[in-house]
Amino acid sequence: MDSPRPLPRTGAVTGVLEALAFFRDPGFAQKRFAQHGNVFATSLLGQPLVFIRGGRAIGDLLAQPDGCEGWWPVSVRELLGSRSLANRNGPDHRARRRVVGQLFSAAALRRYSPGIVALVDELTTELAAASTPVSLVDRLRRFAFSVIATVVLGLEGDDREALFHDFEIWTRALFSVPLALPGTPFAKALQARGRLLARLGEVLRRSRERAAAGEPLAGGLDLLSGGLDEAGLPLDDADVVEQLLLLLFAGYETTASSLSCLMTALLQHPELEPWWRPELEALPWPPAPEQAASAYDAAAAPKLSALISEVMRLNPPVGGFFRRTTRELVLDGVAVPAGQVVQVALAASNRYREADSGSAVEKPPRSEQAAATTEVTPASANPGATTSDTSSQPPDDLATFRPQRHLAGDTGLTLLPFGGGERVCLGKALAELEIRLMAVGLLGRLQLQLLPKDQDLSLQLIPSPSPRGGLRVVCDGRR
Protein backbone atom coordinates (compact mmCIF):
# COMPACT_ATOMS: atom_id res chain seq x y z
CA MET A 1 0.00 0.00 0.00
CA ASP A 2 1.30 3.44 -0.93
CA SER A 3 2.15 5.83 1.89
CA PRO A 4 -0.32 8.71 2.40
CA ARG A 5 0.55 11.92 0.61
CA PRO A 6 1.19 15.10 2.62
CA LEU A 7 -1.67 17.57 2.88
CA PRO A 8 -1.42 20.24 0.12
CA ARG A 9 -1.75 23.83 1.41
CA THR A 10 -2.64 27.10 -0.26
CA GLY A 11 -0.13 28.99 1.88
CA ALA A 12 -2.77 31.28 3.42
CA VAL A 13 -1.85 32.45 6.94
CA THR A 14 -4.37 35.01 8.18
CA GLY A 15 -6.93 33.89 5.62
CA VAL A 16 -8.28 37.41 5.05
CA LEU A 17 -7.84 37.30 1.27
CA GLU A 18 -9.04 33.71 1.17
CA ALA A 19 -12.20 34.69 3.08
CA LEU A 20 -12.92 37.53 0.66
CA ALA A 21 -12.54 35.14 -2.25
CA PHE A 22 -14.68 32.51 -0.50
CA PHE A 23 -17.65 34.87 -0.12
CA ARG A 24 -17.28 36.61 -3.50
CA ASP A 25 -16.27 33.84 -5.88
CA PRO A 26 -18.67 30.89 -6.42
CA GLY A 27 -15.74 29.06 -8.03
CA PHE A 28 -13.52 29.44 -4.94
CA ALA A 29 -13.34 25.74 -4.10
CA GLN A 30 -13.26 24.43 -7.67
CA LYS A 31 -10.29 26.61 -8.59
CA ARG A 32 -8.29 25.38 -5.62
CA PHE A 33 -9.27 21.77 -6.18
CA ALA A 34 -8.01 22.09 -9.76
CA GLN A 35 -4.69 23.43 -8.44
CA HIS A 36 -4.15 21.29 -5.33
CA GLY A 37 -6.22 18.14 -5.82
CA ASN A 38 -9.29 16.75 -4.06
CA VAL A 39 -7.98 17.47 -0.54
CA PHE A 40 -6.30 20.75 0.37
CA ALA A 41 -5.82 23.01 3.40
CA THR A 42 -6.32 26.75 3.62
CA SER A 43 -7.37 29.37 6.18
CA LEU A 44 -10.43 31.63 6.33
CA LEU A 45 -10.14 34.55 8.78
CA GLY A 46 -7.69 32.61 10.93
CA GLN A 47 -9.70 29.38 10.91
CA PRO A 48 -7.73 26.53 9.30
CA LEU A 49 -9.93 24.42 7.02
CA VAL A 50 -9.39 21.30 4.93
CA PHE A 51 -11.63 21.20 1.85
CA ILE A 52 -12.49 17.85 0.29
CA ARG A 53 -14.52 16.70 -2.70
CA GLY A 54 -15.24 13.53 -4.66
CA GLY A 55 -16.56 10.09 -3.83
CA ARG A 56 -13.26 8.71 -2.58
CA ALA A 57 -12.48 11.52 -0.14
CA ILE A 58 -16.06 11.86 1.12
CA GLY A 59 -16.46 8.09 1.37
CA ASP A 60 -13.24 7.80 3.37
CA LEU A 61 -14.46 10.47 5.79
CA LEU A 62 -17.93 8.99 6.32
CA ALA A 63 -16.50 5.48 6.70
CA GLN A 64 -14.55 6.59 9.79
CA PRO A 65 -17.13 8.17 12.13
CA ASP A 66 -14.96 7.22 15.10
CA GLY A 67 -12.20 9.46 13.75
CA CYS A 68 -14.19 12.69 13.52
CA GLU A 69 -16.87 14.73 15.24
CA GLY A 70 -19.38 17.41 14.35
CA TRP A 71 -18.24 21.01 14.06
CA TRP A 72 -19.88 24.34 13.18
CA PRO A 73 -18.64 27.94 12.87
CA VAL A 74 -18.98 30.09 15.99
CA SER A 75 -22.02 31.95 14.64
CA VAL A 76 -23.93 28.70 14.10
CA ARG A 77 -22.89 27.23 17.45
CA GLU A 78 -24.05 30.27 19.38
CA LEU A 79 -27.32 30.69 17.52
CA LEU A 80 -28.24 27.01 17.85
CA GLY A 81 -27.22 26.83 21.51
CA SER A 82 -25.03 24.56 23.61
CA ARG A 83 -27.83 22.03 24.22
CA SER A 84 -28.65 21.59 20.52
CA LEU A 85 -27.89 18.13 19.17
CA ALA A 86 -26.04 19.82 16.28
CA ASN A 87 -23.44 21.00 18.81
CA ARG A 88 -23.12 17.66 20.58
CA ASN A 89 -21.10 14.55 19.83
CA GLY A 90 -21.08 10.90 20.79
CA PRO A 91 -23.82 9.58 23.11
CA ASP A 92 -25.17 13.11 23.75
CA HIS A 93 -25.76 13.61 20.03
CA ARG A 94 -27.22 10.16 19.38
CA ALA A 95 -29.68 10.39 22.31
CA ARG A 96 -31.11 13.71 21.17
CA ARG A 97 -31.16 12.69 17.53
CA ARG A 98 -33.31 9.67 18.46
CA VAL A 99 -35.76 11.97 20.24
CA VAL A 100 -36.07 14.60 17.51
CA GLY A 101 -35.90 11.98 14.76
CA GLN A 102 -39.30 10.65 15.86
CA LEU A 103 -40.84 13.78 14.35
CA PHE A 104 -39.50 12.78 10.91
CA SER A 105 -40.24 9.04 11.02
CA ALA A 106 -42.25 7.25 8.31
CA ALA A 107 -45.26 7.06 10.63
CA ALA A 108 -45.00 10.79 11.36
CA LEU A 109 -44.82 11.63 7.64
CA ARG A 110 -48.03 9.67 7.02
CA ARG A 111 -49.66 11.72 9.78
CA TYR A 112 -48.47 15.01 8.26
CA SER A 113 -49.35 14.26 4.62
CA PRO A 114 -53.01 15.44 4.64
CA GLY A 115 -51.99 18.76 6.16
CA ILE A 116 -49.25 19.25 3.56
CA VAL A 117 -51.70 18.44 0.75
CA ALA A 118 -54.09 21.08 2.12
CA LEU A 119 -51.31 23.70 2.16
CA VAL A 120 -50.36 22.84 -1.45
CA ASP A 121 -54.00 23.30 -2.47
CA GLU A 122 -54.11 26.62 -0.63
CA LEU A 123 -51.05 27.96 -2.48
CA THR A 124 -52.32 26.63 -5.82
CA THR A 125 -55.62 28.48 -5.35
CA GLU A 126 -53.79 31.68 -4.37
CA LEU A 127 -51.55 31.63 -7.45
CA ALA A 128 -54.43 30.83 -9.79
CA ALA A 129 -56.41 33.80 -8.44
CA ALA A 130 -53.55 36.33 -8.51
CA SER A 131 -53.93 39.09 -11.11
CA THR A 132 -50.40 40.49 -10.72
CA PRO A 133 -46.95 38.83 -10.53
CA VAL A 134 -46.32 36.96 -7.27
CA SER A 135 -42.96 36.38 -5.59
CA LEU A 136 -42.88 32.60 -5.61
CA VAL A 137 -39.85 32.43 -3.30
CA ASP A 138 -41.77 34.28 -0.58
CA ARG A 139 -44.76 31.97 -0.99
CA LEU A 140 -42.61 28.85 -0.92
CA ARG A 141 -40.82 29.98 2.23
CA ARG A 142 -44.20 30.61 3.87
CA PHE A 143 -45.39 27.21 2.71
CA ALA A 144 -42.33 25.40 4.07
CA PHE A 145 -42.57 27.22 7.40
CA SER A 146 -46.30 26.50 7.66
CA VAL A 147 -45.60 22.80 7.23
CA ILE A 148 -43.07 22.62 10.04
CA ALA A 149 -44.84 25.11 12.33
CA THR A 150 -48.48 24.14 11.75
CA VAL A 151 -48.47 20.55 10.53
CA VAL A 152 -45.54 19.32 12.65
CA LEU A 153 -45.64 21.56 15.75
CA GLY A 154 -49.36 22.36 15.69
CA LEU A 155 -48.97 26.15 15.89
CA GLU A 156 -51.62 28.55 14.69
CA GLY A 157 -52.28 32.26 14.16
CA ASP A 158 -50.15 34.69 16.15
CA ASP A 159 -47.73 32.02 17.35
CA ARG A 160 -46.90 31.01 13.79
CA GLU A 161 -46.57 34.56 12.44
CA ALA A 162 -44.35 35.72 15.29
CA LEU A 163 -42.16 32.64 14.92
CA PHE A 164 -41.83 33.18 11.17
CA HIS A 165 -40.72 36.79 11.55
CA ASP A 166 -38.10 36.00 14.20
CA PHE A 167 -36.98 32.83 12.48
CA GLU A 168 -36.17 34.71 9.26
CA ILE A 169 -34.02 37.14 11.27
CA TRP A 170 -32.30 34.23 13.02
CA THR A 171 -31.70 32.25 9.82
CA ARG A 172 -30.12 35.13 7.88
CA ALA A 173 -27.34 35.47 10.48
CA LEU A 174 -26.43 31.80 10.88
CA PHE A 175 -23.24 32.19 8.84
CA SER A 176 -22.58 35.85 9.68
CA VAL A 177 -19.62 37.43 11.46
CA PRO A 178 -20.29 36.61 15.16
CA LEU A 179 -20.00 40.16 16.50
CA ALA A 180 -22.89 41.03 18.82
CA LEU A 181 -22.56 44.80 18.32
CA PRO A 182 -25.88 46.69 18.43
CA GLY A 183 -27.57 46.68 15.04
CA THR A 184 -25.46 43.91 13.50
CA PRO A 185 -27.23 40.89 11.94
CA PHE A 186 -25.70 38.64 14.59
CA ALA A 187 -26.94 40.83 17.47
CA LYS A 188 -30.44 40.93 15.95
CA ALA A 189 -30.35 37.15 15.52
CA LEU A 190 -29.39 36.62 19.18
CA GLN A 191 -32.35 38.74 20.23
CA ALA A 192 -34.64 36.84 17.85
CA ARG A 193 -33.29 33.57 19.28
CA GLY A 194 -34.34 34.64 22.78
CA ARG A 195 -37.87 35.36 21.57
CA LEU A 196 -38.00 32.08 19.64
CA LEU A 197 -36.96 30.02 22.64
CA ALA A 198 -39.47 31.78 24.88
CA ARG A 199 -42.30 31.17 22.42
CA LEU A 200 -41.32 27.55 21.82
CA GLY A 201 -41.15 27.03 25.58
CA GLU A 202 -44.71 28.34 25.88
CA VAL A 203 -45.84 26.03 23.06
CA LEU A 204 -44.27 23.08 24.86
CA ARG A 205 -45.90 24.04 28.15
CA ARG A 206 -49.36 24.34 26.55
CA SER A 207 -48.98 21.02 24.77
CA ARG A 208 -48.20 19.28 28.05
CA GLU A 209 -51.20 20.87 29.75
CA ARG A 210 -53.46 19.63 26.95
CA ALA A 211 -51.96 16.17 27.10
CA ALA A 212 -52.46 16.06 30.87
CA ALA A 213 -56.09 17.07 30.38
CA GLY A 214 -56.59 14.31 27.84
CA GLU A 215 -57.02 16.72 24.94
CA PRO A 216 -55.72 15.72 21.49
CA LEU A 217 -52.57 17.50 20.29
CA ALA A 218 -52.25 19.00 16.85
CA GLY A 219 -49.06 18.19 14.96
CA GLY A 220 -46.45 15.80 16.26
CA LEU A 221 -45.35 17.18 19.63
CA ASP A 222 -46.75 14.12 21.36
CA LEU A 223 -43.99 12.14 19.63
CA LEU A 224 -41.43 13.91 21.84
CA SER A 225 -42.96 12.63 25.04
CA GLY A 226 -40.69 10.37 27.02
CA GLY A 227 -37.52 11.60 25.34
CA LEU A 228 -34.41 10.52 27.26
CA ASP A 229 -30.88 11.93 27.36
CA GLU A 230 -27.63 9.96 27.11
CA ALA A 231 -27.91 8.95 30.79
CA GLY A 232 -31.43 7.62 30.32
CA LEU A 233 -32.99 10.61 32.11
CA PRO A 234 -35.89 12.69 30.72
CA LEU A 235 -34.79 15.75 28.75
CA ASP A 236 -35.56 18.98 30.62
CA ASP A 237 -37.63 21.71 28.97
CA ALA A 238 -34.64 23.92 28.11
CA ASP A 239 -33.05 20.98 26.29
CA VAL A 240 -36.22 20.09 24.36
CA VAL A 241 -36.79 23.71 23.34
CA GLU A 242 -33.32 23.97 21.80
CA GLN A 243 -34.02 20.77 19.86
CA LEU A 244 -37.27 22.33 18.62
CA LEU A 245 -35.32 25.34 17.36
CA LEU A 246 -33.04 23.02 15.39
CA LEU A 247 -36.11 21.13 14.16
CA LEU A 248 -37.53 24.36 12.72
CA PHE A 249 -34.33 24.90 10.77
CA ALA A 250 -33.96 21.28 9.65
CA GLY A 251 -37.56 21.09 8.47
CA TYR A 252 -37.78 24.53 6.89
CA GLU A 253 -34.69 26.07 5.31
CA THR A 254 -33.61 23.09 3.20
CA THR A 255 -37.17 22.57 1.95
CA ALA A 256 -37.68 26.23 1.04
CA SER A 257 -34.38 26.28 -0.83
CA SER A 258 -35.05 23.05 -2.73
CA LEU A 259 -38.53 24.17 -3.78
CA SER A 260 -37.26 27.56 -4.94
CA CYS A 261 -34.43 26.00 -6.97
CA LEU A 262 -36.75 23.41 -8.52
CA MET A 263 -39.24 26.06 -9.64
CA THR A 264 -36.43 28.28 -10.93
CA ALA A 265 -34.88 25.50 -13.00
CA LEU A 266 -38.17 24.45 -14.59
CA LEU A 267 -39.21 28.01 -15.39
CA GLN A 268 -35.80 28.73 -16.91
CA HIS A 269 -36.06 25.69 -19.15
CA PRO A 270 -39.54 25.66 -20.71
CA GLU A 271 -38.22 23.43 -23.52
CA LEU A 272 -38.18 20.58 -20.97
CA GLU A 273 -41.86 20.93 -20.13
CA PRO A 274 -43.13 18.52 -22.83
CA TRP A 275 -40.82 15.92 -21.29
CA TRP A 276 -41.93 16.16 -17.66
CA ARG A 277 -45.47 17.59 -17.70
CA PRO A 278 -47.34 14.53 -19.04
CA GLU A 279 -46.02 12.43 -16.17
CA LEU A 280 -47.14 14.95 -13.54
CA GLU A 281 -50.57 15.45 -15.10
CA ALA A 282 -51.12 11.69 -15.22
CA LEU A 283 -50.57 11.32 -11.48
CA PRO A 284 -53.70 11.45 -9.27
CA TRP A 285 -54.27 14.49 -7.08
CA PRO A 286 -54.88 14.53 -4.22
CA PRO A 287 -53.19 11.27 -3.29
CA ALA A 288 -55.02 8.77 -1.13
CA PRO A 289 -54.30 9.79 2.48
CA GLU A 290 -52.82 6.42 3.40
CA GLN A 291 -50.55 6.51 0.32
CA ALA A 292 -49.57 10.19 0.21
CA ALA A 293 -46.12 9.65 1.72
CA SER A 294 -45.10 7.33 -1.14
CA ALA A 295 -47.55 8.08 -3.95
CA TYR A 296 -45.03 10.05 -6.02
CA ASP A 297 -41.82 8.16 -5.33
CA ALA A 298 -39.23 7.19 -7.97
CA ALA A 299 -41.22 4.14 -9.07
CA ALA A 300 -44.40 6.14 -9.72
CA ALA A 301 -42.73 9.33 -11.00
CA PRO A 302 -39.26 8.61 -12.42
CA LYS A 303 -39.01 11.87 -14.38
CA LEU A 304 -39.98 13.91 -11.34
CA SER A 305 -37.32 12.08 -9.36
CA ALA A 306 -34.78 12.84 -12.08
CA LEU A 307 -35.73 16.54 -12.03
CA ILE A 308 -35.34 16.71 -8.25
CA SER A 309 -31.99 14.89 -8.36
CA GLU A 310 -30.63 17.23 -11.02
CA VAL A 311 -31.77 20.38 -9.21
CA MET A 312 -30.18 19.16 -5.98
CA ARG A 313 -27.02 18.19 -7.84
CA LEU A 314 -26.50 21.67 -9.21
CA ASN A 315 -27.79 23.55 -6.16
CA PRO A 316 -27.81 21.28 -3.10
CA PRO A 317 -29.76 22.77 -0.16
CA VAL A 318 -26.77 21.87 2.00
CA GLY A 319 -23.80 23.23 0.03
CA GLY A 320 -21.35 21.53 2.38
CA PHE A 321 -20.93 20.21 5.88
CA PHE A 322 -18.20 20.11 8.49
CA ARG A 323 -16.35 17.54 10.55
CA ARG A 324 -13.36 17.85 12.89
CA THR A 325 -10.81 15.05 12.90
CA THR A 326 -10.09 13.46 16.27
CA ARG A 327 -7.17 11.42 14.90
CA GLU A 328 -5.21 11.31 11.67
CA LEU A 329 -7.39 10.28 8.74
CA VAL A 330 -6.36 9.36 5.23
CA LEU A 331 -8.79 10.90 2.75
CA ASP A 332 -8.34 10.00 -0.91
CA GLY A 333 -4.73 9.10 -0.17
CA VAL A 334 -3.95 12.35 1.68
CA ALA A 335 -3.02 12.36 5.38
CA VAL A 336 -5.17 14.81 7.34
CA PRO A 337 -3.84 15.35 10.91
CA ALA A 338 -5.95 15.21 14.05
CA GLY A 339 -7.69 18.43 15.08
CA GLN A 340 -8.37 19.64 11.53
CA VAL A 341 -11.75 21.07 10.53
CA VAL A 342 -12.85 19.42 7.29
CA GLN A 343 -15.36 21.07 4.97
CA VAL A 344 -17.06 18.66 2.58
CA ALA A 345 -17.64 20.73 -0.56
CA LEU A 346 -20.81 19.12 -1.89
CA ALA A 347 -21.56 21.75 -4.52
CA ALA A 348 -18.07 21.34 -6.01
CA SER A 349 -18.26 17.54 -5.82
CA ASN A 350 -21.50 17.51 -7.76
CA ARG A 351 -19.76 19.03 -10.79
CA TYR A 352 -16.87 16.57 -10.66
CA ARG A 353 -16.64 12.94 -11.67
CA GLU A 354 -13.88 10.53 -10.75
CA ALA A 355 -12.91 8.17 -13.58
CA ASP A 356 -12.37 4.50 -12.85
CA SER A 357 -8.67 4.92 -13.50
CA GLY A 358 -8.40 7.44 -10.72
CA SER A 359 -8.11 10.42 -13.05
CA ALA A 360 -10.70 13.14 -12.79
CA VAL A 361 -13.20 14.68 -15.14
CA GLU A 362 -12.82 18.35 -14.24
CA LYS A 363 -15.40 21.00 -15.00
CA PRO A 364 -14.29 24.64 -15.03
CA PRO A 365 -15.60 27.02 -12.37
CA ARG A 366 -18.54 29.10 -13.44
CA SER A 367 -19.61 32.60 -12.62
CA GLU A 368 -22.40 33.15 -10.11
CA GLN A 369 -24.84 34.03 -12.87
CA ALA A 370 -23.91 30.93 -14.82
CA ALA A 371 -24.34 28.84 -11.71
CA ALA A 372 -27.91 30.11 -11.43
CA THR A 373 -28.76 29.97 -15.13
CA THR A 374 -27.75 26.55 -16.36
CA GLU A 375 -27.39 25.66 -20.00
CA VAL A 376 -29.32 22.81 -21.58
CA THR A 377 -27.68 20.30 -23.88
CA PRO A 378 -29.42 19.39 -27.12
CA ALA A 379 -30.29 16.00 -25.59
CA SER A 380 -32.06 17.54 -22.64
CA ALA A 381 -33.91 19.88 -24.94
CA ASN A 382 -35.33 16.87 -26.79
CA PRO A 383 -38.77 16.22 -25.28
CA GLY A 384 -38.70 12.69 -26.63
CA ALA A 385 -35.52 11.68 -24.83
CA THR A 386 -35.96 8.53 -22.76
CA THR A 387 -33.79 6.32 -20.63
CA SER A 388 -32.68 4.49 -23.78
CA ASP A 389 -31.67 7.61 -25.70
CA THR A 390 -28.22 7.90 -24.14
CA SER A 391 -26.38 6.65 -27.22
CA SER A 392 -27.37 9.74 -29.20
CA GLN A 393 -26.68 12.23 -26.44
CA PRO A 394 -23.59 14.44 -26.53
CA PRO A 395 -20.77 13.89 -24.02
CA ASP A 396 -21.98 14.49 -20.52
CA ASP A 397 -21.39 17.99 -19.19
CA LEU A 398 -21.79 18.38 -15.46
CA ALA A 399 -22.25 22.14 -15.77
CA THR A 400 -25.53 21.72 -17.64
CA PHE A 401 -29.04 21.09 -16.37
CA ARG A 402 -29.89 17.69 -17.84
CA PRO A 403 -32.22 15.62 -15.64
CA GLN A 404 -32.18 12.70 -18.09
CA ARG A 405 -28.73 11.75 -16.82
CA HIS A 406 -30.39 10.31 -13.70
CA LEU A 407 -32.54 7.92 -15.76
CA ALA A 408 -29.56 6.42 -17.57
CA GLY A 409 -28.14 4.41 -14.68
CA ASP A 410 -25.20 5.21 -12.42
CA THR A 411 -24.06 8.81 -12.95
CA GLY A 412 -20.70 8.17 -11.32
CA LEU A 413 -21.37 11.02 -8.89
CA THR A 414 -21.50 11.10 -5.10
CA LEU A 415 -24.73 13.01 -4.42
CA LEU A 416 -25.46 13.93 -0.80
CA PRO A 417 -27.77 16.97 -1.07
CA PHE A 418 -28.70 16.78 2.62
CA GLY A 419 -25.26 15.85 3.95
CA GLY A 420 -24.26 12.33 4.91
CA GLY A 421 -23.34 9.90 7.63
CA GLU A 422 -24.81 9.85 11.11
CA ARG A 423 -25.36 13.63 11.00
CA VAL A 424 -27.40 13.76 7.78
CA CYS A 425 -30.04 16.53 7.82
CA LEU A 426 -32.92 15.52 10.08
CA GLY A 427 -35.48 17.12 7.76
CA LYS A 428 -34.41 15.13 4.67
CA ALA A 429 -37.45 12.83 4.46
CA LEU A 430 -39.91 15.66 5.18
CA ALA A 431 -38.27 17.91 2.57
CA GLU A 432 -38.44 15.19 -0.08
CA LEU A 433 -42.11 14.57 0.68
CA GLU A 434 -43.00 18.27 0.48
CA ILE A 435 -41.12 18.71 -2.80
CA ARG A 436 -42.92 15.79 -4.47
CA LEU A 437 -46.35 16.87 -3.21
CA MET A 438 -45.74 20.47 -4.31
CA ALA A 439 -44.50 19.44 -7.75
CA VAL A 440 -47.53 17.25 -8.49
CA GLY A 441 -50.13 19.38 -6.72
CA LEU A 442 -49.02 22.74 -8.09
CA LEU A 443 -46.95 22.23 -11.24
CA GLY A 444 -49.21 19.42 -12.44
CA ARG A 445 -52.25 21.71 -12.28
CA LEU A 446 -50.99 25.23 -13.03
CA GLN A 447 -49.09 26.79 -15.91
CA LEU A 448 -46.65 29.37 -14.51
CA GLN A 449 -44.61 31.98 -16.37
CA LEU A 450 -41.73 34.21 -15.31
CA LEU A 451 -42.69 37.87 -15.30
CA PRO A 452 -40.76 40.00 -15.93
CA LYS A 453 -38.55 37.84 -18.12
CA ASP A 454 -35.35 39.71 -17.21
CA GLN A 455 -35.59 39.41 -13.40
CA ASP A 456 -32.51 38.50 -11.38
CA LEU A 457 -32.41 34.70 -11.09
CA SER A 458 -28.86 34.49 -9.76
CA LEU A 459 -28.66 32.64 -6.47
CA GLN A 460 -27.83 33.97 -3.05
CA LEU A 461 -26.07 31.02 -1.46
CA ILE A 462 -26.23 31.71 2.29
CA PRO A 463 -27.81 30.21 4.32
CA SER A 464 -29.02 28.12 1.35
CA PRO A 465 -29.54 28.75 -2.40
CA SER A 466 -32.44 30.96 -3.44
CA PRO A 467 -33.01 33.28 -6.45
CA ARG A 468 -32.30 36.90 -5.56
CA GLY A 469 -35.13 38.37 -7.61
CA GLY A 470 -37.78 36.45 -5.69
CA LEU A 471 -38.90 34.37 -8.71
CA ARG A 472 -41.86 36.52 -9.72
CA VAL A 473 -44.44 34.57 -11.67
CA VAL A 474 -47.94 34.76 -13.08
CA CYS A 475 -50.37 31.90 -13.56
CA ASP A 476 -51.14 31.31 -17.22
CA GLY A 477 -54.01 28.99 -16.61
CA ARG A 478 -55.05 25.75 -14.96
CA ARG A 479 -54.50 22.30 -16.40
PDB file of C-alpha atoms in Angstrom, residues 116-117 120-121 124 143 259 262-263 266 276-288 291-292 294-298 300-305 307-308 432-447 478-479:
ATOM      1  CA  ILE A 116     -49.247  19.249   3.562  1.00  0.00           C
ATOM      2  CA  VAL A 117     -51.696  18.442   0.752  1.00  0.00           C
ATOM      3  CA  VAL A 120     -50.364  22.838  -1.447  1.00  0.00           C
ATOM      4  CA  ASP A 121     -53.998  23.297  -2.472  1.00  0.00           C
ATOM      5  CA  THR A 124     -52.317  26.634  -5.825  1.00  0.00           C
ATOM      6  CA  PHE A 143     -45.395  27.207   2.710  1.00  0.00           C
ATOM      7  CA  LEU A 259     -38.528  24.168  -3.783  1.00  0.00           C
ATOM      8  CA  LEU A 262     -36.752  23.408  -8.520  1.00  0.00           C
ATOM      9  CA  MET A 263     -39.240  26.060  -9.645  1.00  0.00           C
ATOM     10  CA  LEU A 266     -38.170  24.449 -14.592  1.00  0.00           C
ATOM     11  CA  TRP A 276     -41.934  16.156 -17.660  1.00  0.00           C
ATOM     12  CA  ARG A 277     -45.473  17.586 -17.701  1.00  0.00           C
ATOM     13  CA  PRO A 278     -47.343  14.527 -19.045  1.00  0.00           C
ATOM     14  CA  GLU A 279     -46.022  12.429 -16.169  1.00  0.00           C
ATOM     15  CA  LEU A 280     -47.138  14.953 -13.541  1.00  0.00           C
ATOM     16  CA  GLU A 281     -50.566  15.450 -15.095  1.00  0.00           C
ATOM     17  CA  ALA A 282     -51.123  11.686 -15.223  1.00  0.00           C
ATOM     18  CA  LEU A 283     -50.572  11.319 -11.478  1.00  0.00           C
ATOM     19  CA  PRO A 284     -53.703  11.452  -9.273  1.00  0.00           C
ATOM     20  CA  TRP A 285     -54.275  14.487  -7.079  1.00  0.00           C
ATOM     21  CA  PRO A 286     -54.877  14.529  -4.216  1.00  0.00           C
ATOM     22  CA  PRO A 287     -53.191  11.269  -3.291  1.00  0.00           C
ATOM     23  CA  ALA A 288     -55.024   8.775  -1.132  1.00  0.00           C
ATOM     24  CA  GLN A 291     -50.546   6.508   0.323  1.00  0.00           C
ATOM     25  CA  ALA A 292     -49.573  10.192   0.213  1.00  0.00           C
ATOM     26  CA  SER A 294     -45.099   7.330  -1.141  1.00  0.00           C
ATOM     27  CA  ALA A 295     -47.550   8.079  -3.954  1.00  0.00           C
ATOM     28  CA  TYR A 296     -45.026  10.045  -6.024  1.00  0.00           C
ATOM     29  CA  ASP A 297     -41.817   8.158  -5.333  1.00  0.00           C
ATOM     30  CA  ALA A 298     -39.230   7.193  -7.968  1.00  0.00           C
ATOM     31  CA  ALA A 300     -44.403   6.145  -9.716  1.00  0.00           C
ATOM     32  CA  ALA A 301     -42.734   9.335 -11.002  1.00  0.00           C
ATOM     33  CA  PRO A 302     -39.259   8.609 -12.424  1.00  0.00           C
ATOM     34  CA  LYS A 303     -39.008  11.870 -14.380  1.00  0.00           C
ATOM     35  CA  LEU A 304     -39.985  13.908 -11.339  1.00  0.00           C
ATOM     36  CA  SER A 305     -37.315  12.076  -9.356  1.00  0.00           C
ATOM     37  CA  LEU A 307     -35.728  16.539 -12.028  1.00  0.00           C
ATOM     38  CA  ILE A 308     -35.338  16.710  -8.254  1.00  0.00           C
ATOM     39  CA  GLU A 432     -38.437  15.189  -0.078  1.00  0.00           C
ATOM     40  CA  LEU A 433     -42.115  14.568   0.685  1.00  0.00           C
ATOM     41  CA  GLU A 434     -42.996  18.274   0.482  1.00  0.00           C
ATOM     42  CA  ILE A 435     -41.124  18.709  -2.801  1.00  0.00           C
ATOM     43  CA  ARG A 436     -42.920  15.795  -4.466  1.00  0.00           C
ATOM     44  CA  LEU A 437     -46.350  16.874  -3.206  1.00  0.00           C
ATOM     45  CA  MET A 438     -45.741  20.466  -4.311  1.00  0.00           C
ATOM     46  CA  ALA A 439     -44.501  19.437  -7.752  1.00  0.00           C
ATOM     47  CA  VAL A 440     -47.528  17.251  -8.492  1.00  0.00           C
ATOM     48  CA  GLY A 441     -50.134  19.380  -6.725  1.00  0.00           C
ATOM     49  CA  LEU A 442     -49.015  22.739  -8.092  1.00  0.00           C
ATOM     50  CA  LEU A 443     -46.953  22.231 -11.238  1.00  0.00           C
ATOM     51  CA  GLY A 444     -49.206  19.419 -12.439  1.00  0.00           C
ATOM     52  CA  ARG A 445     -52.252  21.713 -12.275  1.00  0.00           C
ATOM     53  CA  LEU A 446     -50.987  25.232 -13.028  1.00  0.00           C
ATOM     54  CA  GLN A 447     -49.093  26.786 -15.911  1.00  0.00           C
ATOM     55  CA  ARG A 478     -55.053  25.747 -14.958  1.00  0.00           C
ATOM     56  CA  ARG A 479     -54.505  22.304 -16.397  1.00  0.00           C
TER      57      ARG A 479
END
